[in-house]
Tab-separated table of C-alpha atoms and ligand atoms in Angstrom:
chain	number	residue	atom	x	y	z
V	1	MET	CA	13.676	4.703	-3.975
V	2	LYS	CA	11.552	2.556	-6.169
V	3	TRP	CA	7.842	2.915	-5.806
V	4	ARG	CA	7.417	-0.767	-6.187
V	5	ASP	CA	9.297	-1.167	-2.924
V	6	LEU	CA	6.814	0.831	-0.983
V	7	PRO	CA	4.891	-1.618	1.004
V	8	LYS	CA	2.224	-2.482	-1.457
V	9	ILE	CA	-0.157	-0.846	-1.096
V	10	LEU	CA	-0.398	2.479	-1.842
V	11	LEU	CA	-1.048	0.466	-4.925
V	12	LEU	CA	-3.899	-1.473	-3.481
V	13	ILE	CA	-5.609	0.497	-0.836
V	14	PRO	CA	-8.562	2.392	-2.208
V	15	THR	CA	-8.537	4.951	0.543
V	16	VAL	CA	-6.062	7.403	1.874
V	17	LEU	CA	-4.539	7.286	5.261
V	18	SER	CA	-4.500	10.721	6.717
V	19	ALA	CA	-1.231	12.101	7.896
V	20	ALA	CA	-0.023	12.426	11.341
V	21	SER	CA	-2.910	12.703	13.660
V	22	SER	CA	-1.110	13.181	16.913
V	23	SER	CA	-4.131	12.247	18.936
V	24	ARG	CA	-3.218	10.986	22.347
V	25	GLN	CA	-3.193	7.265	22.441
V	26	GLU	CA	-5.528	5.724	24.892
V	27	CYS	CA	-4.470	2.344	25.988
V	28	ASP	CA	-7.323	0.424	27.435
V	29	ASN	CA	-6.972	-3.284	27.735
V	30	ASP	CA	-10.633	-4.154	27.974
V	31	GLY	CA	-12.004	-1.803	25.355
V	32	THR	CA	-14.072	0.127	27.870
V	33	THR	CA	-11.640	2.347	29.717
V	34	ALA	CA	-10.432	5.504	28.104
V	35	ASP	CA	-7.383	6.733	29.879
V	36	THR	CA	-4.024	8.027	28.811
V	37	THR	CA	-2.219	5.586	31.034
V	38	CYS	CA	-1.964	1.960	30.223
V	39	LYS	CA	-4.430	0.167	32.420
V	40	ILE	CA	-3.114	-3.282	32.303
V	41	THR	CA	-3.967	-6.537	33.901
V	42	GLU	CA	-1.812	-8.050	36.652
V	43	LYS	CA	-0.550	-10.619	34.207
V	44	ALA	CA	0.423	-7.958	31.726
V	45	LYS	CA	2.244	-5.972	34.405
V	46	GLN	CA	4.481	-8.871	35.189
V	47	THR	CA	5.759	-8.934	31.666
V	48	ASP	CA	6.261	-5.193	31.554
V	49	TYR	CA	3.901	-4.084	28.813
V	50	MET	CA	4.382	-0.659	27.310
V	51	ASP	CA	1.854	1.952	26.302
V	52	PRO	CA	2.329	3.587	22.891
V	53	SER	CA	4.225	6.639	24.122
V	54	LYS	CA	6.709	4.564	26.077
V	55	PHE	CA	7.064	2.252	23.100
V	56	LYS	CA	7.736	5.125	20.703
V	57	LYS	CA	10.511	6.334	23.000
V	58	LEU	CA	12.006	2.873	23.047
V	59	VAL	CA	11.999	2.741	19.235
V	60	LEU	CA	13.697	6.126	18.940
V	61	SER	CA	16.379	5.150	21.435
V	62	PHE	CA	17.922	2.667	18.994
V	63	GLU	CA	20.060	5.497	17.587
V	64	GLU	CA	21.923	5.746	20.888
V	65	ASP	CA	21.601	2.175	21.997
V	66	GLU	CA	21.606	-0.543	19.380
V	67	SER	CA	21.271	-3.220	22.001
V	68	ILE	CA	17.514	-2.598	22.108
V	69	LEU	CA	17.061	-3.685	18.468
V	70	PRO	CA	16.212	-7.300	19.354
V	71	GLN	CA	13.182	-5.923	21.217
V	72	LEU	CA	11.939	-4.384	17.980
V	73	ARG	CA	11.904	-7.475	15.775
V	74	GLY	CA	11.646	-11.230	15.908
V	75	THR	CA	10.215	-14.400	14.442
V	76	ILE	CA	7.690	-16.863	15.866
V	77	ASP	CA	7.102	-20.362	14.511
V	78	ASN	CA	3.744	-22.077	14.024
V	79	VAL	CA	1.589	-19.046	14.711
V	80	ILE	CA	-1.132	-20.701	12.641
V	81	SER	CA	-1.186	-24.471	12.214
V	82	LYS	CA	-0.254	-25.992	8.859
V	83	ALA	CA	-3.705	-27.566	8.627
V	84	ASP	CA	-5.447	-24.197	9.042
V	85	ILE	CA	-3.122	-22.551	6.564
V	86	THR	CA	-3.656	-25.296	3.996
V	87	ALA	CA	-7.420	-24.925	4.360
V	88	PHE	CA	-7.103	-21.170	3.907
V	89	ILE	CA	-4.916	-21.455	0.814
V	90	SER	CA	-7.275	-23.870	-0.852
V	91	ALA	CA	-10.182	-21.477	-0.248
V	92	LEU	CA	-8.259	-18.584	-1.830
V	93	PRO	CA	-9.475	-17.522	-5.256
V	94	LYS	CA	-6.726	-18.180	-7.795
V	95	VAL	CA	-7.399	-15.399	-10.209
V	96	GLU	CA	-8.325	-12.450	-8.065
V	97	PHE	CA	-4.831	-11.300	-7.256
V	98	VAL	CA	-4.233	-7.789	-8.451
V	99	LYS	CA	-0.928	-7.134	-10.117
V	100	ALA	CA	0.719	-4.309	-8.265
V	101	SER	CA	2.743	-1.797	-10.208
V	102	GLY	CA	4.009	1.695	-9.894
V	103	TYR	CA	6.484	4.312	-10.869
V	104	ASP	CA	10.231	3.984	-10.540
V	105	ASP	CA	12.748	6.687	-10.023
V	106	ASP	CA	14.698	7.191	-13.163
V	107	ILE	CA	18.236	7.066	-11.853
V	108	ASN	CA	19.639	8.976	-14.804
V	109	SER	CA	17.306	11.896	-14.868
V	110	ASN	CA	15.959	12.408	-11.389
V	111	GLY	CA	12.446	12.195	-12.753
V	112	ARG	CA	10.134	9.240	-12.600
V	113	VAL	CA	9.379	6.760	-15.293
V	114	TYR	CA	6.463	4.499	-15.629
V	115	ALA	CA	7.311	0.898	-14.860
V	116	ALA	CA	5.565	-2.263	-13.847
V	117	PRO	CA	7.411	-4.487	-11.392
V	118	GLU	CA	7.726	-8.164	-11.994
V	119	GLY	CA	6.206	-11.033	-10.183
V	120	TYR	CA	4.230	-9.267	-7.506
V	121	ALA	CA	0.502	-9.287	-6.928
V	122	ALA	CA	-1.766	-9.076	-3.920
V	123	ILE	CA	-5.303	-9.418	-2.681
V	124	GLY	CA	-6.814	-7.358	0.136
V	125	LEU	CA	-9.745	-7.844	2.491
V	126	LYS	CA	-12.096	-5.986	0.237
V	127	GLU	CA	-11.390	-8.127	-2.816
V	128	LEU	CA	-11.447	-11.314	-0.794
V	129	LYS	CA	-14.778	-10.454	0.715
V	130	THR	CA	-16.434	-10.224	-2.671
V	131	SER	CA	-14.751	-13.297	-4.130
V	132	SER	CA	-14.651	-15.924	-1.362
V	133	SER	CA	-16.554	-15.614	1.876
V	134	GLU	CA	-14.938	-18.797	3.172
V	135	ALA	CA	-11.412	-17.440	2.703
V	136	TYR	CA	-12.527	-14.040	4.000
V	137	ASN	CA	-13.882	-15.446	7.262
V	138	LYS	CA	-10.812	-17.564	7.834
V	139	LEU	CA	-8.646	-14.540	7.158
V	140	LEU	CA	-10.519	-12.429	9.705
V	141	GLN	CA	-9.751	-15.016	12.373
V	142	MET	CA	-6.132	-15.393	11.351
V	143	ARG	CA	-5.495	-11.678	11.215
V	144	GLU	CA	-6.751	-11.086	14.743
V	145	HIS	CA	-4.558	-13.890	16.015
V	146	VAL	CA	-1.539	-12.478	14.161
V	147	ARG	CA	-2.310	-8.967	15.425
V	148	SER	CA	-2.475	-9.970	19.059
V	149	THR	CA	0.633	-12.130	18.691
V	150	THR	CA	2.507	-9.147	17.274
V	151	GLU	CA	1.266	-6.903	20.060
V	152	LYS	CA	2.357	-9.368	22.689
V	153	ALA	CA	5.741	-9.983	21.095
V	154	LEU	CA	6.449	-6.243	21.065
V	155	HIS	CA	5.334	-5.971	24.714
V	156	LEU	CA	2.573	-3.561	23.861
V	157	CYS	CA	-0.486	-3.000	26.019
V	158	PRO	CA	-3.260	-5.350	24.988
V	159	GLY	CA	-5.541	-3.597	22.514
V	160	SER	CA	-3.161	-0.786	21.621
V	161	LEU	CA	-2.200	-2.013	18.166
V	162	TYR	CA	-4.692	-1.516	15.329
V	163	ILE	CA	-4.480	-3.097	11.895
V	164	ASP	CA	-4.342	-0.462	9.181
V	165	PHE	CA	-3.952	-2.818	6.246
V	166	THR	CA	-4.116	-6.540	5.530
V	167	THR	CA	-3.005	-8.173	2.312
V	168	ILE	CA	-2.153	-11.591	0.942
V	169	SER	CA	0.913	-11.085	-1.196
V	170	GLN	CA	1.736	-13.384	-4.037
V	171	LYS	CA	5.183	-13.386	-5.559
V	172	THR	CA	5.869	-15.307	-8.721
V	173	GLU	CA	9.180	-15.798	-10.489
V	174	GLY	CA	11.426	-12.756	-10.017
V	175	GLY	CA	9.182	-11.168	-7.362
V	176	ALA	CA	11.383	-9.418	-4.798
V	177	HIS	CA	11.515	-6.360	-2.563
V	178	THR	CA	14.650	-4.294	-2.217
V	179	PRO	CA	15.400	-2.880	1.266
V	180	HIS	CA	12.917	-0.331	2.561
V	181	ALA	CA	11.368	1.026	5.735
V	182	ASP	CA	7.580	1.000	6.129
V	183	ASN	CA	6.958	4.537	7.351
V	184	CYS	CA	9.499	6.785	5.666
V	185	ILE	CA	11.399	7.038	2.421
V	186	HIS	CA	15.045	6.367	3.097
V	187	TYR	CA	18.388	7.167	1.550
V	188	PHE	CA	21.918	6.176	2.474
V	189	ASP	CA	24.264	8.774	3.857
V	190	ASP	CA	27.768	7.353	3.667
V	191	GLY	CA	26.241	3.893	3.729
V	192	VAL	CA	24.091	4.619	6.781
V	193	VAL	CA	20.331	4.652	6.348
V	194	THR	CA	18.452	7.918	6.993
V	195	CYS	CA	14.800	8.940	6.614
V	196	ASP	CA	14.380	11.620	3.967
V	197	PRO	CA	12.405	14.428	5.626
V	198	ALA	CA	11.805	16.043	2.237
V	199	ARG	CA	9.766	13.144	0.905
V	200	VAL	CA	6.320	12.209	2.026
V	201	HIS	CA	5.690	8.566	2.727
V	202	PRO	CA	2.113	7.429	2.145
V	203	TYR	CA	1.923	5.767	5.566
V	204	PRO	CA	3.928	7.788	8.069
V	205	ASN	CA	1.812	6.511	10.966
V	206	ARG	CA	2.714	2.882	10.647
V	207	VAL	CA	4.439	1.592	13.753
V	208	ALA	CA	4.870	-2.124	13.105
V	209	ALA	CA	4.291	-4.883	10.599
V	210	SER	CA	4.078	-8.644	10.473
V	211	ILE	CA	4.681	-11.044	7.622
V	212	MET	CA	3.538	-14.630	7.894
V	213	TYR	CA	4.620	-17.185	5.322
V	214	LEU	CA	1.616	-19.031	3.893
V	215	ASN	CA	3.208	-21.744	1.803
V	216	ASP	CA	6.410	-23.746	1.789
V	217	PRO	CA	8.759	-23.866	-1.206
V	218	GLY	CA	7.705	-27.463	-1.846
V	219	ASN	CA	4.017	-26.582	-2.045
V	220	GLY	CA	4.562	-23.419	-4.008
V	221	ASN	CA	7.136	-24.888	-6.377
V	222	TYR	CA	9.640	-22.123	-5.658
V	223	GLU	CA	13.038	-21.441	-4.184
V	224	GLY	CA	14.352	-18.263	-2.580
V	225	GLY	CA	11.807	-15.610	-1.631
V	226	GLN	CA	13.036	-15.260	1.955
V	227	PHE	CA	12.311	-12.160	3.995
V	228	TYR	CA	15.472	-10.473	5.250
V	229	PHE	CA	16.573	-7.628	7.463
V	230	ALA	CA	19.056	-5.362	5.685
V	231	ASN	CA	22.178	-3.812	7.163
V	232	ARG	CA	21.395	-0.220	8.154
V	233	THR	CA	25.015	0.830	8.222
V	234	ASN	CA	26.139	-0.845	5.039
V	235	HIS	CA	23.926	0.373	2.168
V	236	GLY	CA	21.157	-2.047	3.065
V	237	GLU	CA	23.212	-5.129	2.363
V	238	VAL	CA	21.329	-8.352	3.053
V	239	GLU	CA	22.169	-9.517	6.563
V	240	ALA	CA	23.056	-13.190	6.427
V	241	LEU	CA	21.844	-13.648	9.969
V	242	GLY	CA	18.732	-11.632	9.231
V	243	THR	CA	17.439	-13.914	6.471
V	244	VAL	CA	14.404	-15.811	7.702
V	245	ASN	CA	13.937	-19.396	6.524
V	246	ILE	CA	10.576	-20.080	5.016
V	247	ASP	CA	8.151	-22.275	6.900
V	248	ALA	CA	4.390	-21.927	6.464
V	249	GLY	CA	2.892	-20.528	9.666
V	250	LYS	CA	6.111	-18.773	10.697
V	251	MET	CA	5.756	-15.075	11.319
V	252	ILE	CA	8.200	-12.169	11.317
V	253	TYR	CA	7.306	-8.995	13.235
V	254	PHE	CA	9.165	-5.708	13.342
V	255	THR	CA	8.762	-1.995	13.912
V	256	SER	CA	8.294	0.113	10.796
V	257	GLY	CA	11.143	2.634	10.786
V	258	ILE	CA	14.681	2.570	9.407
V	259	GLU	CA	15.726	0.536	12.436
V	260	ASN	CA	14.225	-2.405	10.562
V	261	LEU	CA	15.207	-1.898	6.969
V	262	HIS	CA	13.968	-5.046	5.258
V	263	GLY	CA	13.275	-6.706	1.928
V	264	ALA	CA	12.653	-10.057	0.270
V	265	LEU	CA	14.935	-12.152	-1.924
V	266	PRO	CA	13.684	-12.955	-5.413
V	267	VAL	CA	11.419	-15.931	-5.867
V	268	LEU	CA	12.999	-18.504	-8.157
V	269	SER	CA	11.519	-21.424	-9.967
V	270	SER	CA	12.419	-24.736	-8.441
V	271	GLY	CA	12.254	-26.250	-11.895
V	272	GLY	CA	9.509	-28.727	-11.151
V	273	GLY	CA	11.915	-31.560	-10.307
V	274	GLY	CA	10.768	-33.655	-13.250
V	275	ARG	CA	7.141	-33.151	-12.331
V	276	GLU	CA	4.785	-31.052	-14.323
V	277	ILE	CA	6.098	-27.485	-14.341
V	278	VAL	CA	3.836	-25.258	-12.281
V	279	GLU	CA	4.449	-21.555	-11.964
V	280	PRO	CA	6.233	-20.845	-8.684
V	281	ARG	CA	4.162	-18.854	-6.211
V	282	ARG	CA	5.164	-17.674	-2.768
V	283	LEU	CA	2.312	-16.537	-0.547
V	284	ALA	CA	2.455	-14.472	2.617
V	285	LEU	CA	0.076	-12.616	4.884
V	286	ALA	CA	1.359	-9.072	5.280
V	287	MET	CA	-0.160	-6.739	7.880
V	288	TRP	CA	0.664	-3.213	9.001
V	289	TYR	CA	-0.197	-1.646	12.337
V	290	VAL	CA	-0.883	1.793	13.781
V	291	PHE	CA	-1.687	3.178	17.223
V	292	ASP	CA	-4.346	5.576	15.972
V	293	PRO	CA	-7.743	3.840	15.984
V	294	SER	CA	-9.123	6.262	13.397
V	295	LEU	CA	-6.776	4.695	10.836
V	296	LYS	CA	-8.085	1.204	11.441
V	297	GLU	CA	-8.891	-0.889	8.376
V	298	SER	CA	-12.631	-1.188	7.902
V	299	VAL	CA	-14.210	-4.629	7.928
V	300	ASP	CA	-17.796	-3.447	8.198
V	301	ASP	CA	-20.459	-4.074	5.630
V	302	SER	CA	-21.299	-0.473	5.154
V	303	ASP	CA	-18.195	1.041	3.723
V	304	PRO	CA	-17.687	4.602	4.851
V	305	ASN	CA	-14.713	4.766	2.524
V	306	ASP	CA	-16.859	4.692	-0.569
V	307	PRO	CA	-15.549	7.253	-3.009
V	308	THR	CA	-17.459	10.159	-4.509
V	309	GLU	CA	-17.599	10.546	-8.237
V	310	ILE	CA	-15.987	13.659	-9.687
V	311	PHE	CA	-16.856	12.948	-13.308
V	312	THR	CA	-17.229	10.150	-15.835
V	313	LEU	CA	-16.113	10.580	-19.419
V	314	LEU	CA	-17.422	8.252	-22.121
V	315	LEU	CA	-14.847	7.342	-24.737
V	316	PRO	CA	-15.394	6.476	-28.371
V	317	GLU	CA	-14.433	3.024	-29.560
V	318	SER	CA	-11.535	4.267	-31.644
V	319	VAL	CA	-9.650	5.307	-28.503
V	320	GLU	CA	-7.315	2.662	-27.188
V	321	VAL	CA	-7.849	2.752	-23.423
V	322	THR	CA	-4.501	1.273	-22.376
V	323	SER	CA	-2.435	3.786	-24.311
V	324	LEU	CA	-4.622	6.584	-23.002
V	325	LEU	CA	-3.910	5.446	-19.428
V	326	GLN	CA	-0.205	5.346	-20.236
V	327	TYR	CA	-0.349	8.842	-21.718
V	328	ILE	CA	-2.253	10.385	-18.806
V	329	GLY	CA	-0.085	8.534	-16.253
V	330	THR	CA	3.040	9.962	-17.823
V	331	TYR	CA	1.498	13.447	-17.943
V	332	ILE	CA	0.633	13.376	-14.222
V	333	VAL	CA	4.064	12.028	-13.349
V	334	SER	CA	5.569	15.007	-15.173
V	335	LEU	CA	3.538	17.266	-12.855
V	336	GLN	CA	4.413	15.520	-9.656
V	337	ARG	CA	6.528	18.452	-8.607
V	338	LYS	CA	3.740	20.990	-9.037
V	339	PRO	CA	3.005	23.142	-7.131
V	340	THR	CA	5.840	21.928	-4.914
V	341	ILE	CA	8.153	18.971	-4.920
V	342	GLY	CA	6.340	15.830	-3.967
V	343	ALA	CA	2.884	17.384	-4.191
V	344	TRP	CA	1.373	14.405	-5.988
V	345	THR	CA	2.218	10.740	-5.934
V	346	VAL	CA	0.950	8.549	-8.736
V	347	SER	CA	0.655	4.800	-8.610
V	348	LYS	CA	-1.114	2.163	-10.584
V	349	TYR	CA	-3.748	-0.116	-9.135
V	350	GLY	CA	-4.470	-3.251	-11.106
V	351	HIS	CA	-4.206	-2.785	-14.847
V	352	SER	CA	-6.693	0.010	-15.313
V	353	ILE	CA	-6.614	2.408	-12.374
V	354	LEU	CA	-4.352	5.302	-11.433
V	355	HIS	CA	-4.252	6.548	-7.851
V	356	ILE	CA	-3.185	10.150	-7.391
V	357	LEU	CA	-2.383	10.978	-3.784
V	358	PHE	CA	-1.867	14.512	-2.485
V	359	LYS	CA	1.042	15.217	-0.177
V	360	ASP	CA	-1.093	16.158	2.823
V	361	HIS	CA	-2.865	12.785	2.555
V	362	SER	CA	-6.193	14.430	3.244
V	363	ALA	CA	-7.562	12.892	0.055
V	364	MET	CA	-6.681	11.287	-3.253
V	365	PHE	CA	-8.442	10.709	-6.531
V	366	SER	CA	-8.504	7.703	-8.804
V	367	MET	CA	-8.938	7.430	-12.553
V	368	ASN	CA	-10.360	4.147	-13.772
V	369	PHE	CA	-9.782	3.575	-17.481
V	370	MET	CA	-12.484	1.039	-18.175
V	371	ASP	CA	-12.442	-1.169	-21.238
V	372	PRO	CA	-15.735	-2.152	-22.822
V	373	HIS	CA	-15.284	-5.782	-21.795
V	374	GLN	CA	-15.150	-4.839	-18.122
V	375	LEU	CA	-18.660	-3.517	-18.299
V	376	THR	CA	-22.055	-4.884	-18.930
V	377	ASP	CA	-22.908	-2.043	-21.265
V	378	VAL	CA	-20.603	-1.428	-24.145
V	379	SER	CA	-18.759	1.845	-24.149
V	380	SER	CA	-15.325	2.522	-22.674
V	381	ARG	CA	-15.052	5.288	-20.159
V	382	ILE	CA	-12.892	7.011	-17.592
V	383	VAL	CA	-14.337	7.233	-14.092
V	384	VAL	CA	-12.708	9.803	-11.820
V	385	GLU	CA	-13.454	9.516	-8.099
V	386	ARG	CA	-12.284	11.215	-4.934
V	387	HIS	CA	-11.394	9.120	-1.869
V	388	THR	CA	-11.056	10.224	1.719
V	389	ASP	CA	-10.777	8.432	5.015
V	390	VAL	CA	-13.717	7.876	7.277
V	391	ASN	CA	-14.931	11.159	8.719
V	392	LYS	CA	-12.150	13.100	7.048
V	393	ARG	CA	-12.583	16.037	4.718
V	394	PRO	CA	-10.180	16.887	1.921
V	395	SER	CA	-8.105	19.947	2.772
V	396	LEU	CA	-8.825	23.224	0.988
V	397	GLN	CA	-5.399	23.003	-0.611
V	398	TYR	CA	-6.221	19.539	-1.908
V	399	MET	CA	-9.477	20.766	-3.449
V	400	LEU	CA	-7.729	23.654	-5.194
V	401	GLN	CA	-4.889	21.551	-6.509
V	402	GLU	CA	-7.178	18.709	-7.553
V	403	SER	CA	-9.108	21.151	-9.700
V	404	VAL	CA	-5.944	22.545	-11.293
V	405	LEU	CA	-4.641	19.067	-12.015
V	406	LEU	CA	-7.919	17.766	-13.439
V	407	HIS	CA	-8.341	20.755	-15.746
V	408	GLY	CA	-4.867	19.918	-17.044
V	409	VAL	CA	-5.843	16.265	-17.423
V	410	LEU	CA	-8.907	17.248	-19.462
V	411	ASP	CA	-6.702	19.371	-21.745
V	412	GLU	CA	-4.424	16.382	-22.252
V	413	LEU	CA	-7.356	14.056	-22.912
V	414	SER	CA	-8.581	16.475	-25.522
V	415	LYS	CA	-5.133	16.629	-27.135
V	416	PHE	CA	-4.752	12.853	-27.150
V	417	MET	CA	-8.139	12.258	-28.680
V	418	SER	CA	-8.087	15.018	-31.270
V	419	ASP	CA	-5.139	13.236	-32.887
V	420	ARG	CA	-7.101	10.036	-33.138
V	421	LEU	CA	-10.684	10.879	-33.935
V	422	PHE	CA	-11.585	10.768	-37.590
V	423	ASP	CA	-15.303	10.698	-37.246
V	424	GLU	CA	-17.076	14.038	-36.823
V	425	ASN	CA	-19.790	12.545	-34.608
V	426	GLU	CA	-17.159	11.133	-32.255
V	427	ARG	CA	-15.444	14.498	-32.140
V	428	VAL	CA	-18.639	16.260	-31.163
V	429	SER	CA	-19.565	13.760	-28.481
V	430	VAL	CA	-16.038	13.765	-27.011
V	431	ASN	CA	-15.999	17.556	-26.863
V	432	ASP	CA	-19.410	17.586	-25.212
V	433	GLY	CA	-18.175	15.048	-22.672
V	434	LEU	CA	-15.070	17.085	-21.908
V	435	GLU	CA	-17.144	20.237	-21.466
V	436	ALA	CA	-19.555	18.472	-19.128
V	437	ALA	CA	-16.597	17.203	-17.080
V	438	ARG	CA	-15.113	20.717	-16.862
V	439	LYS	CA	-18.386	22.055	-15.534
V	440	LYS	CA	-18.164	19.640	-12.640
V	441	LEU	CA	-14.786	21.026	-11.613
V	442	PRO	CA	-14.405	24.340	-9.824
V	443	GLY	CA	-13.254	27.169	-12.110
V	444	ARG	CA	-9.793	27.078	-13.574
V	445	GLN	CA	-7.212	28.809	-11.440
V	446	ALA	CA	-5.474	31.793	-12.940
V	447	SER	CA	-1.989	30.531	-13.623
U	501	LIG	C1	26.709	-4.308	8.936
U	501	LIG	O1	27.741	-3.670	8.241
U	501	LIG	C2	28.785	-3.208	9.072
U	501	LIG	C3	29.733	-2.391	8.188
U	501	LIG	O2	30.196	-3.172	7.102
U	501	LIG	C4	29.451	-4.393	9.738
U	501	LIG	O3	30.482	-3.941	10.601
U	501	LIG	C5	28.412	-5.155	10.555
U	501	LIG	O4	28.951	-6.311	11.092
U	501	LIG	C6	27.213	-5.526	9.656
U	501	LIG	N1	26.176	-6.082	10.496
U	501	LIG	C7	25.577	-7.224	10.246
U	501	LIG	C8	24.556	-7.645	11.232
U	501	LIG	O5	25.826	-7.917	9.261
């Protein structure tokens, strides 16, 4: 499994989705009724809409009865008109896309190595909101239309599907996704795909997704880049029949488990055809869905997901921030198996932030390695913040392990910097900073 293949967005989402709330789904079509049965309109009844529990059973039944698979995926043309899409694309900020990157499995050593994937970047609601209100408002309309279209296509009760994450993905030359499921980490057993129960997926609650193409090869100056369904029983081979031709406004929808192993072919340059060479760029609107309303993506002004600061460490100028990030990232990766396998998952957000997610998904923390030029005042710094979901508290185990890990991180920071500081004043101020940070953490655990 390559981390880059995890649907984004562990890499992008600044909050954690909590694991596995098994709260009973209440399907109410008009937003006012709370009932465990699906109260549906006459019209909906005729087309046999399912409530979430019935739907989940249907999804699971694919193991015995493959003939239901066509009910779990499909494509729809012209979901949004070309004119609306063109208007949206031209309102999109060009430079705000965040390069996604992550950690790859090192095939030779079973450990993980730090790696940045090629040609893949994305922009989420939050970033869009601050950079273009025109694009943001258009996106809000589009996403609701895409959500309800997905719900309808899957024959789900109106109002039962909630959006847990929205992103505009941008793939440039080489950008591709190898086959993956959206709610578990898979492996192949004799060529047949299986969910690995030993590995924690960041978004186990996802039930469906939709991808809508936002530009045509001609407009984006690219070739390739098609979404495909992969063969579950043949090592995830690309299914010729499952490759979806690109057409702006066309949407693909599918349930999130191994029944719909999927990927995207690499984006290639179309060479410009004698015209001025423009970098190829393939754009799509990717959305993921859940049944649990508490996991719903926030679009409010007040952001209850705002993180809390754990500590901030000022860095002297002589410390090169990028290599420090690299060093600390590698250190945390080496601890990913402590205290148990899969305890921590590290990923990179943009070029300066590490996200460190705990296995119980009750919380995560981020480390932002800020260069002087990113700030209005001058000094570089590391800002460490804890993130939780709305109304969720970090588990006790998270709090204990976070403290252990951060004490270790401070030791490593001290090691890294003591090799590089020549100035006595810098040494004193760094040591003071490290001590102040330690005081903000609970006491070191006896090891
Ligand atoms: C998937 O692979 C199996 C085994 O090679 C093959 O029999 C089957 O036809 C393939 N399915 C598709 C849809 O390509």
